[in-house]
Amino acid sequence: MDSTIVSRMPLIGDKAPAFKAVTTQGPINFPEDYVGKWVILFSHPADFTPVCTTEFMTFASMADDFKALNTELVGLSIDSLYAHIAWLRRIQELEWNGLKNIEVKFPLIEDIKMEVAHLYGMVQPGQSTTQAVRAVFFIDPEATIRTILFYPASLGRNFDEIKRIIQGLQKADREKIATPANWKPGQDVIVPPPGSCGVAKARMEDKSEDKYCLDWFLCFKREKK
Ligand code: BEZ
């Protein structure tokens, strides 16, 4: 019998695979420990590497922004707990880009056996069989995966975009709207396309102040200024 474990990478709309892990903030039991919260589960290739260091300084400096969005950060790399602790202690001593004395308070998973990394498709052999890519999984309070990003090792992530994704997902859920290209909070949003000819006609005839249409299939809701 073939004993190869074949696991499909989770996709948008799938339930986030459950796991238990050791982290720099103690053990975690995912998703049970995060019921009712959004989670950003992200991987980085290795501790004590330059791009990852700038990413951790940036992400940790935005921790309060994510807390305000009911969002918990959980990091992962294929390194030991002691490597994680040593690296996070060193990060606190560094100064870069106006950031200093940065304490990383979110959990960083020890995944030396690559169990969680494989569960989430974070090890992509074309890049490396021993290091994770820069993956970001956006997981909603029902533990459903809502967005996935993958970056290669050489490209530091844009953490303003990561915040914008959470803001856009939460707004879409709250208001049943969609967000146009390059949307930022405070800008007009898109009313979902009509499901019938009647609704399309009604939309074009709707003269309410808070909506405007470029055509029947492209209608916006004005954001209050
Ligand atoms: C970095 O974080 O700088 C890095 C990590 C792995 C490969 C290349 C760069």
PDB file of C-alpha atoms and ligand atoms in Angstrom, residues 45-46 49-53 131 134 153-154, ligand 1:
ATOM      1  CA  PRO A  45      10.819  31.136   5.808  1.00  0.00           C
ATOM      2  CA  ALA A  46      13.137  31.274   8.816  1.00  0.00           C
ATOM      3  CA  THR A  49      16.704  36.264   8.298  1.00  0.00           C
ATOM      4  CA  PRO A  50      16.580  39.876   7.129  1.00  0.00           C
ATOM      5  CA  VAL A  51      13.267  40.173   5.261  1.00  0.00           C
ATOM      6  CA  CYS A  52      11.463  38.179   7.974  1.00  0.00           C
ATOM      7  CA  THR A  53      12.919  40.466  10.639  1.00  0.00           C
ATOM      8  CA  GLN A 131      11.391  26.453   4.630  1.00  0.00           C
ATOM      9  CA  ARG A 134       5.431  33.665   2.951  1.00  0.00           C
ATOM     10  CA  ALA A 153      11.093  34.395   0.200  1.00  0.00           C
ATOM     11  CA  SER A 154      12.657  37.424  -1.483  1.00  0.00           C
TER      12      SER A 154
HETATM   13  C1  BEZ B   1      14.726  36.678   4.472  1.00  0.00           C
HETATM   14  O1  BEZ B   1      13.813  36.723   5.283  1.00  0.00           O
HETATM   15  O2  BEZ B   1      15.489  37.619   4.306  1.00  0.00           O
HETATM   16  C2  BEZ B   1      14.907  35.458   3.620  1.00  0.00           C
HETATM   17  C3  BEZ B   1      14.527  34.218   4.083  1.00  0.00           C
HETATM   18  C4  BEZ B   1      14.741  33.099   3.299  1.00  0.00           C
HETATM   19  C5  BEZ B   1      15.294  33.242   2.047  1.00  0.00           C
HETATM   20  C6  BEZ B   1      15.649  34.492   1.577  1.00  0.00           C
HETATM   21  C7  BEZ B   1      15.444  35.609   2.356  1.00  0.00           C
END
